[in-house]
Tab-separated table of C-alpha atoms in Angstrom:
chain	number	residue	atom	x	y	z
A	1	UNK	CA	-5.551	-15.464	43.801
A	2	UNK	CA	-7.834	-18.541	44.231
A	3	UNK	CA	-6.838	-21.209	41.895
A	4	UNK	CA	-7.760	-24.969	41.235
A	5	UNK	CA	-5.238	-27.681	41.972
A	6	UNK	CA	-2.805	-27.860	38.975
A	7	UNK	CA	-3.397	-31.644	38.759
A	8	UNK	CA	-7.147	-31.331	38.838
A	9	UNK	CA	-7.143	-28.492	36.444
A	10	UNK	CA	-4.830	-30.458	33.998
A	11	UNK	CA	-6.814	-33.771	34.530
A	12	UNK	CA	-10.227	-32.073	33.833
A	13	UNK	CA	-9.132	-30.784	30.663
A	14	UNK	CA	-7.665	-33.965	29.357
A	15	UNK	CA	-10.718	-35.810	30.257
A	16	UNK	CA	-12.984	-33.206	28.477
A	17	UNK	CA	-10.556	-33.566	25.465
A	18	UNK	CA	-10.736	-37.222	25.273
A	19	UNK	CA	-14.725	-36.730	24.815
A	20	UNK	CA	-14.885	-33.610	22.653
A	21	UNK	CA	-11.999	-33.209	20.479
A	22	UNK	CA	-12.207	-32.715	16.908
A	23	UNK	CA	-10.700	-35.232	14.273
A	24	UNK	CA	-7.825	-33.181	12.527
A	25	UNK	CA	-5.078	-34.627	10.516
A	26	UNK	CA	-2.116	-33.201	12.368
A	27	UNK	CA	-3.275	-34.708	15.540
A	28	UNK	CA	-2.792	-38.411	14.335
A	29	UNK	CA	1.035	-37.979	13.878
A	30	UNK	CA	4.156	-37.087	16.225
A	31	UNK	CA	5.896	-36.320	12.878
A	32	UNK	CA	7.564	-32.975	13.796
A	33	UNK	CA	7.520	-31.714	10.110
A	34	UNK	CA	3.770	-32.344	10.087
A	35	UNK	CA	3.246	-30.574	13.233
A	36	UNK	CA	5.377	-27.627	12.413
A	37	UNK	CA	3.568	-27.318	8.911
A	38	UNK	CA	0.065	-27.299	10.655
A	39	UNK	CA	1.226	-24.681	13.191
A	40	UNK	CA	2.613	-22.508	10.667
A	41	UNK	CA	-0.498	-22.711	8.382
A	42	UNK	CA	-2.865	-22.202	11.360
A	43	UNK	CA	-1.201	-19.237	12.713
A	44	UNK	CA	-4.034	-16.226	12.611
A	45	UNK	CA	-6.021	-18.627	10.625
A	46	UNK	CA	-9.451	-20.575	11.453
A	47	UNK	CA	-9.190	-24.411	11.207
A	48	UNK	CA	-11.769	-24.560	8.595
A	49	UNK	CA	-9.952	-22.302	6.369
A	50	UNK	CA	-6.279	-23.608	7.181
A	51	UNK	CA	-6.874	-27.444	6.919
A	52	UNK	CA	-7.297	-27.664	2.969
A	53	UNK	CA	-4.045	-25.732	2.787
A	54	UNK	CA	-2.307	-28.039	5.255
A	55	UNK	CA	-3.510	-31.021	3.358
A	56	UNK	CA	-2.382	-29.458	0.036
A	57	UNK	CA	1.173	-28.911	1.279
A	58	UNK	CA	1.420	-32.432	2.819
A	59	UNK	CA	0.341	-33.820	-0.638
A	60	UNK	CA	2.825	-31.540	-2.691
A	61	UNK	CA	5.743	-31.888	-0.221
A	62	UNK	CA	5.625	-35.038	1.978
A	63	UNK	CA	8.893	-34.391	3.569
A	64	UNK	CA	10.680	-31.339	4.712
A	65	UNK	CA	13.431	-32.205	1.970
A	66	UNK	CA	10.589	-31.833	-0.493
A	67	UNK	CA	9.415	-28.533	0.644
A	68	UNK	CA	13.123	-27.344	0.798
A	69	UNK	CA	13.891	-28.279	-2.802
A	70	UNK	CA	10.689	-26.496	-4.131
A	71	UNK	CA	10.866	-23.164	-6.047
A	72	UNK	CA	9.646	-20.339	-3.688
A	73	UNK	CA	7.279	-19.154	-6.580
A	74	UNK	CA	5.836	-22.583	-6.380
A	75	UNK	CA	5.345	-22.399	-2.570
A	76	UNK	CA	3.888	-18.964	-2.540
A	77	UNK	CA	1.445	-20.125	-5.250
A	78	UNK	CA	0.317	-23.070	-3.086
A	79	UNK	CA	-0.086	-20.476	-0.092
A	80	UNK	CA	-2.051	-18.043	-2.331
A	81	UNK	CA	-5.275	-16.936	-0.647
A	82	UNK	CA	-4.088	-17.565	2.990
A	83	UNK	CA	-2.490	-14.307	3.670
A	84	UNK	CA	0.492	-13.289	5.830
A	85	UNK	CA	2.836	-14.514	2.976
A	86	UNK	CA	5.882	-13.849	5.123
A	87	UNK	CA	4.936	-17.140	7.086
A	88	UNK	CA	5.210	-18.897	3.786
A	89	UNK	CA	8.687	-17.338	2.954
A	90	UNK	CA	9.961	-18.104	6.390
A	91	UNK	CA	8.331	-21.624	6.173
A	92	UNK	CA	10.336	-22.310	2.969
A	93	UNK	CA	13.571	-20.880	4.486
A	94	UNK	CA	13.250	-23.076	7.633
A	95	UNK	CA	12.757	-26.186	5.657
A	96	UNK	CA	15.924	-25.509	3.822
A	97	UNK	CA	17.801	-24.986	7.025
A	98	UNK	CA	16.322	-28.184	8.429
A	99	UNK	CA	16.885	-30.069	5.214
A	100	UNK	CA	20.752	-28.791	5.204
A	101	UNK	CA	21.877	-28.098	8.659
A	102	UNK	CA	19.995	-30.727	10.447
A	103	UNK	CA	19.836	-33.240	7.746
A	104	UNK	CA	16.052	-33.218	7.442
A	105	UNK	CA	15.583	-33.948	11.281
A	106	UNK	CA	13.768	-31.259	13.327
A	107	UNK	CA	15.620	-30.329	16.642
A	108	UNK	CA	14.010	-32.250	19.558
A	109	UNK	CA	14.242	-29.526	22.247
A	110	UNK	CA	12.295	-26.088	22.680
A	111	UNK	CA	15.702	-24.114	23.085
A	112	UNK	CA	16.932	-25.444	19.693
A	113	UNK	CA	13.549	-25.138	17.864
A	114	UNK	CA	13.178	-21.469	18.692
A	115	UNK	CA	16.346	-20.750	16.945
A	116	UNK	CA	14.819	-21.478	13.634
A	117	UNK	CA	13.530	-18.528	11.363
A	118	UNK	CA	9.961	-18.043	11.752
A	119	UNK	CA	9.563	-20.361	14.665
A	120	UNK	CA	8.342	-18.320	17.705
A	121	UNK	CA	7.772	-19.472	21.310
A	122	UNK	CA	4.562	-20.574	20.497
A	123	UNK	CA	5.360	-22.940	17.417
A	124	UNK	CA	8.611	-24.064	19.139
A	125	UNK	CA	6.367	-25.096	22.421
A	126	UNK	CA	3.982	-27.020	20.058
A	127	UNK	CA	6.562	-28.963	18.068
A	128	UNK	CA	8.458	-29.674	21.498
A	129	UNK	CA	5.312	-30.772	23.254
A	130	UNK	CA	3.290	-32.579	20.654
A	131	UNK	CA	6.247	-34.460	18.666
A	132	UNK	CA	8.681	-34.803	21.633
A	133	UNK	CA	6.609	-34.770	24.841
A	134	UNK	CA	8.802	-31.907	26.311
A	135	UNK	CA	7.166	-30.293	29.425
A	136	UNK	CA	6.474	-26.937	27.869
A	137	UNK	CA	3.276	-24.874	27.712
A	138	UNK	CA	1.860	-23.693	24.229
A	139	UNK	CA	0.479	-20.226	24.824
A	140	UNK	CA	-1.767	-19.084	22.032
A	141	UNK	CA	-5.183	-16.920	21.926
A	142	UNK	CA	-7.193	-19.827	23.101
A	143	UNK	CA	-4.932	-20.649	25.991
A	144	UNK	CA	-4.716	-16.906	27.167
A	145	UNK	CA	-8.616	-16.809	27.322
A	146	UNK	CA	-8.930	-20.105	29.309
A	147	UNK	CA	-6.200	-18.954	31.677
A	148	UNK	CA	-7.656	-15.369	32.070
A	149	UNK	CA	-10.927	-16.560	32.916
A	150	UNK	CA	-10.368	-19.571	35.147
A	151	UNK	CA	-7.746	-17.798	37.152
A	152	UNK	CA	-9.046	-14.235	36.992
A	153	UNK	CA	-5.934	-12.650	35.365
A	154	UNK	CA	-6.797	-9.012	34.371
A	155	UNK	CA	-3.396	-8.181	32.804
A	156	UNK	CA	-3.656	-6.954	29.128
A	157	UNK	CA	-2.627	-9.882	26.910
A	158	UNK	CA	-1.864	-7.138	24.291
A	159	UNK	CA	1.117	-6.146	26.275
A	160	UNK	CA	4.233	-8.008	25.937
A	161	UNK	CA	5.079	-7.900	29.516
A	162	UNK	CA	2.005	-9.733	30.364
A	163	UNK	CA	3.123	-12.800	28.657
A	164	UNK	CA	5.541	-13.556	31.383
A	165	UNK	CA	2.580	-13.793	33.783
A	166	UNK	CA	0.750	-16.112	31.648
A	167	UNK	CA	3.621	-18.296	30.598
A	168	UNK	CA	4.710	-18.859	34.344
A	169	UNK	CA	1.143	-20.060	35.201
A	170	UNK	CA	0.859	-21.914	31.968
A	171	UNK	CA	4.173	-23.834	32.432
A	172	UNK	CA	3.214	-24.662	35.950
A	173	UNK	CA	0.066	-26.374	34.862
A	174	UNK	CA	1.711	-28.742	32.420
A	175	UNK	CA	1.710	-32.327	33.641
A	176	UNK	CA	5.104	-34.022	33.078
A	177	UNK	CA	3.502	-37.425	31.900
A	178	UNK	CA	1.166	-35.699	29.308
A	179	UNK	CA	2.553	-32.352	27.989
A	180	UNK	CA	1.251	-33.382	24.559
A	181	UNK	CA	-2.283	-34.349	25.145
A	182	UNK	CA	-2.673	-31.522	27.938
A	183	UNK	CA	-1.609	-28.681	25.531
A	184	UNK	CA	-3.862	-29.929	22.758
A	185	UNK	CA	-6.683	-30.259	25.484
A	186	UNK	CA	-6.379	-26.565	26.681
A	187	UNK	CA	-6.163	-25.328	23.148
A	188	UNK	CA	-9.085	-27.298	21.966
A	189	UNK	CA	-10.985	-26.205	25.140
A	190	UNK	CA	-10.539	-22.529	24.381
A	191	UNK	CA	-11.514	-23.033	20.747
A	192	UNK	CA	-14.987	-24.724	21.113
A	193	UNK	CA	-15.862	-24.563	24.741
A	194	UNK	CA	-14.375	-21.351	26.226
A	195	UNK	CA	-15.023	-19.294	23.046
A	196	UNK	CA	-14.575	-15.465	22.820
A	197	UNK	CA	-18.139	-14.368	22.537
A	198	UNK	CA	-20.447	-17.197	23.474
A	199	UNK	CA	-18.734	-19.603	25.876
A	200	UNK	CA	-20.552	-22.610	26.822
A	201	UNK	CA	-20.449	-21.947	30.540
A	202	UNK	CA	-23.484	-23.990	31.493
A	203	UNK	CA	-21.920	-27.211	30.484
A	204	UNK	CA	-18.343	-26.304	31.477
A	205	UNK	CA	-16.342	-28.933	33.630
A	206	UNK	CA	-14.480	-25.878	35.117
A	207	UNK	CA	-17.570	-23.918	36.115
A	208	UNK	CA	-17.118	-24.036	39.829
A	209	UNK	CA	-13.739	-22.951	39.974
A	210	UNK	CA	-13.766	-20.477	37.172
A	211	UNK	CA	-13.195	-17.010	38.602
A	212	UNK	CA	-14.755	-15.241	35.496
A	213	UNK	CA	-18.074	-17.223	35.788
A	214	UNK	CA	-18.384	-16.778	39.567
A	215	UNK	CA	-17.644	-13.094	39.360
A	216	UNK	CA	-19.755	-12.194	36.358
A	217	UNK	CA	-16.788	-11.236	34.373
A	218	UNK	CA	-16.806	-13.921	31.399
A	219	UNK	CA	-17.183	-11.082	28.713
A	220	UNK	CA	-14.641	-8.906	30.443
A	221	UNK	CA	-11.761	-11.399	30.491
A	222	UNK	CA	-9.385	-11.761	28.902
A	223	UNK	CA	-8.521	-8.065	28.826
A	224	UNK	CA	-7.013	-7.064	25.543
A	225	UNK	CA	-6.509	-3.412	24.375
A	226	UNK	CA	-7.648	-2.657	20.982
A	227	UNK	CA	-5.388	-2.787	17.884
A	228	UNK	CA	-4.582	0.513	15.806
A	229	UNK	CA	-7.078	1.292	13.060
A	230	UNK	CA	-5.946	-0.055	9.702
A	231	UNK	CA	-4.404	2.553	7.655
A	232	UNK	CA	-6.051	3.299	4.301
A	233	UNK	CA	-3.937	2.758	0.862
A	234	UNK	CA	-5.038	3.578	-2.641
A	235	UNK	CA	-3.568	1.508	-5.425
A	236	UNK	CA	-3.958	2.321	-8.944
A	237	UNK	CA	-2.929	-0.546	-11.237
A	238	UNK	CA	-2.066	-0.239	-14.948
A	239	UNK	CA	-2.801	-3.532	-16.805
A	240	UNK	CA	-0.676	-3.447	-20.030
A	241	UNK	CA	-1.901	-5.870	-22.627
A	242	UNK	CA	-0.049	-6.835	-25.851
A	243	UNK	CA	-1.235	-9.534	-28.307
A	244	UNK	CA	-2.784	-11.579	-25.322
A	245	UNK	CA	0.194	-11.149	-22.990
A	246	UNK	CA	0.208	-8.912	-19.892
A	247	UNK	CA	2.940	-7.066	-18.035
A	248	UNK	CA	3.406	-8.112	-14.481
A	249	UNK	CA	6.265	-7.622	-12.016
A	250	UNK	CA	7.699	-9.378	-8.880
A	251	UNK	CA	7.047	-7.304	-5.607
A	252	UNK	CA	10.241	-6.610	-3.622
A	253	UNK	CA	10.936	-6.418	0.010
A	254	UNK	CA	9.839	-3.752	2.232
A	255	UNK	CA	6.061	-3.871	1.674
A	256	UNK	CA	3.202	-6.303	1.671
A	257	UNK	CA	2.975	-9.236	-0.676
A	258	UNK	CA	6.690	-9.581	-0.934
A	259	UNK	CA	7.624	-12.228	-3.817
A	260	UNK	CA	4.041	-12.203	-5.311
A	261	UNK	CA	3.343	-10.869	-8.777
A	262	UNK	CA	1.131	-7.583	-9.642
A	263	UNK	CA	0.805	-5.051	-12.280
A	264	UNK	CA	2.448	-1.608	-12.733
A	265	UNK	CA	1.336	0.193	-9.692
A	266	UNK	CA	0.757	3.971	-8.889
A	267	UNK	CA	-0.254	4.777	-5.221
A	268	UNK	CA	-2.158	7.858	-4.429
A	269	UNK	CA	-3.245	9.601	-1.278
A	270	UNK	CA	-6.891	9.354	-2.246
A	271	UNK	CA	-9.208	6.891	-3.939
A	272	UNK	CA	-10.003	9.383	-6.732
A	273	UNK	CA	-7.121	10.118	-9.208
A	274	UNK	CA	-7.599	12.353	-12.345
A	275	UNK	CA	-6.668	10.398	-15.512
A	276	UNK	CA	-4.478	13.374	-16.402
A	277	UNK	CA	-2.234	12.817	-13.249
A	278	UNK	CA	-2.156	9.009	-14.193
A	279	UNK	CA	-1.117	9.819	-17.701
A	280	UNK	CA	1.436	12.080	-16.478
A	281	UNK	CA	2.817	9.436	-14.173
A	282	UNK	CA	3.222	7.098	-17.311
A	283	UNK	CA	4.735	9.553	-19.338
A	284	UNK	CA	7.414	10.151	-16.483
A	285	UNK	CA	8.142	6.466	-16.561
A	286	UNK	CA	8.756	6.467	-20.191
A	287	UNK	CA	5.421	4.880	-21.185
A	288	UNK	CA	3.756	7.081	-23.920
A	289	UNK	CA	-0.006	6.416	-23.554
A	290	UNK	CA	-2.886	8.400	-25.029
A	291	UNK	CA	-5.989	8.981	-23.066
A	292	UNK	CA	-8.021	7.106	-25.588
A	293	UNK	CA	-6.072	3.950	-24.809
A	294	UNK	CA	-6.917	4.015	-21.148
A	295	UNK	CA	-9.902	1.951	-20.201
A	296	UNK	CA	-11.246	3.378	-16.829
A	297	UNK	CA	-11.846	0.862	-14.074
A	298	UNK	CA	-15.174	-0.890	-13.832
A	299	UNK	CA	-15.412	-1.029	-9.973
A	300	UNK	CA	-13.208	-0.647	-6.768
A	301	UNK	CA	-11.575	-3.678	-5.215
A	302	UNK	CA	-11.188	-3.754	-1.549
A	303	UNK	CA	-8.930	-5.952	0.645
A	304	UNK	CA	-8.317	-5.638	4.358
A	305	UNK	CA	-5.099	-6.868	5.986
A	306	UNK	CA	-4.398	-6.705	9.810
A	307	UNK	CA	-2.993	-3.226	9.410
A	308	UNK	CA	-3.816	-1.881	6.023
A	309	UNK	CA	-7.184	-1.312	4.182
A	310	UNK	CA	-6.442	-1.408	0.512
A	311	UNK	CA	-8.793	0.055	-2.240
A	312	UNK	CA	-7.609	-0.842	-5.610
A	313	UNK	CA	-8.597	0.340	-9.271
A	314	UNK	CA	-7.288	-1.276	-12.403
A	315	UNK	CA	-6.794	0.549	-15.528
A	316	UNK	CA	-6.337	-1.638	-18.769
A	317	UNK	CA	-4.358	-0.458	-21.655
A	318	UNK	CA	-4.041	-2.352	-25.031
A	319	UNK	CA	-0.479	-1.562	-26.392
A	320	UNK	CA	0.330	-1.365	-30.047
A	321	UNK	CA	4.129	-2.003	-29.442
A	322	UNK	CA	6.077	-3.831	-26.764
A	323	UNK	CA	7.441	-1.651	-23.741
A	324	UNK	CA	10.921	-0.595	-24.395
A	325	UNK	CA	13.828	-2.596	-22.612
A	326	UNK	CA	14.729	0.504	-20.519
A	327	UNK	CA	11.093	0.641	-19.301
A	328	UNK	CA	11.016	-3.013	-18.515
A	329	UNK	CA	14.349	-2.630	-16.560
A	330	UNK	CA	13.024	0.524	-14.675
A	331	UNK	CA	9.695	-1.010	-13.644
A	332	UNK	CA	10.714	-4.576	-13.289
A	333	UNK	CA	7.677	-5.544	-15.619
A	334	UNK	CA	7.951	-8.670	-17.931
A	335	UNK	CA	5.281	-9.986	-20.275
A	336	UNK	CA	3.578	-13.070	-19.348
A	337	UNK	CA	0.811	-15.181	-21.483
A	338	UNK	CA	-2.277	-16.534	-19.666
A	339	UNK	CA	-0.908	-19.930	-18.917
A	340	UNK	CA	2.030	-18.514	-17.155
A	341	UNK	CA	0.002	-15.935	-15.285
A	342	UNK	CA	-2.037	-18.732	-13.879
A	343	UNK	CA	1.010	-20.252	-12.480
A	344	UNK	CA	2.357	-17.281	-10.721
A	345	UNK	CA	1.699	-16.574	-6.885
A	346	UNK	CA	-0.587	-13.561	-6.813
A	347	UNK	CA	-2.337	-11.548	-4.110
A	348	UNK	CA	-6.021	-12.401	-3.800
A	349	UNK	CA	-6.859	-8.999	-5.019
A	350	UNK	CA	-5.063	-9.397	-8.361
A	351	UNK	CA	-6.689	-12.860	-8.862
A	352	UNK	CA	-10.211	-11.381	-8.450
A	353	UNK	CA	-9.395	-8.836	-11.096
A	354	UNK	CA	-8.109	-11.371	-13.453
A	355	UNK	CA	-11.193	-13.365	-12.918
A	356	UNK	CA	-13.517	-10.521	-13.363
A	357	UNK	CA	-11.732	-9.206	-16.429
A	358	UNK	CA	-12.130	-12.812	-17.826
A	359	UNK	CA	-8.434	-12.830	-18.325
A	360	UNK	CA	-8.160	-16.106	-16.156
A	361	UNK	CA	-11.518	-17.809	-16.306
A	362	UNK	CA	-10.567	-20.648	-14.295
A	363	UNK	CA	-9.591	-18.972	-11.159
C-alpha cells in the first residue's frame, strides 16, 4: 500500500493546523479534567452544539471534586438537551471515582485512564495525549476518514475488527515529540478540511499523496455499512394536574432517559390509540377517570434518537382529588409544582410539551 513517509505526513498536518485551527476553550489547557469534560460533551455532538454545554459545566463545576459532589439530578438538568444521557451519568460516576480513589488527580497513563467508567479508548487516548503528551493515537470519525482516504483503506469502519487496522497505522504515525499537537491536527483536519461530503481537495496539502484523490475515490472512502433503521415507538403520556401541580415520575434503568422525569406513560404498538383503551389502562392502574376528564392531544410530538424514533401524544387530565398512596407507589408518580418541575431534568420531548401547554412558559 503506497503511503507517505510518517514524518512528512505528521509534519504536514501540524503545519496546516498551525494556520487553520479553530480557537476552542479546551485547547488552551493541559488540565486533564477540562480535556476529559470536553471529550465527554463532544462525543457524537457537533462542536457548535457542545461548546455551550462545556462552558456551562466548567462554570458550574470548576474542579472534578465540584462535579463529584453535585447531585445527579442537577448534573442531568445541566446536560438536558444534549442527548445520550448515559454519558452524563457515567461522567458523574467517573468524577466521583477520580475524586475519591485518585484524590482528584486523573491517572496520567492511557492504560489506567481506560479503566475509568465511561472512558473508552478514544477518550483515554485524548486525555493521555493532550494532557500528558503520551505517544498514543486518538481515533475518532475524523481520523478514520483522513486515514482511509489518504492511505486507501477500504475496510468497513463500522466493523470492530477494522479498528485494529486503523489503530495500528494511527499509532505508527504519531510523532514522539508532539503527540498532543499531532492528534489535535489530524482531528481538526478531518473536521474542517477532509470533511465527509464536501472535502476541500483543491487546497489540500496532502493532495499529491492522497490515495482517494488520485484514484477518484474520495466519496467512496471511508467505507461504512449503514446502521439499522431506528425502530418506531409510540408513547401516550397522561398529564395529571391537581391544583396547579403535576404528577411526574423518575425513569428507571433499562430504557432510554434513565434518571430523567416524565409523566405517566402508556406505550402502544401504533400511533392511534382508542380513548376507551386508554381509560381501561388507567382503570386497571387504579386511577378512575371519566371520558369527559380526558383532554385529547393537540398534536403529535416526534423525537429521533440514534436507534429509536418516538412519536408521543399528551393527554391532560384535571383531577378533583389527589391520587391515592397505593397508586403513587405503584406508578412512582409524585406531585410537583411548576417551580420544582422547571428544576427537574427532563427529556427534550417533555420540555417541548410543557412549553407548548404553557405549563412552563420560560423553557
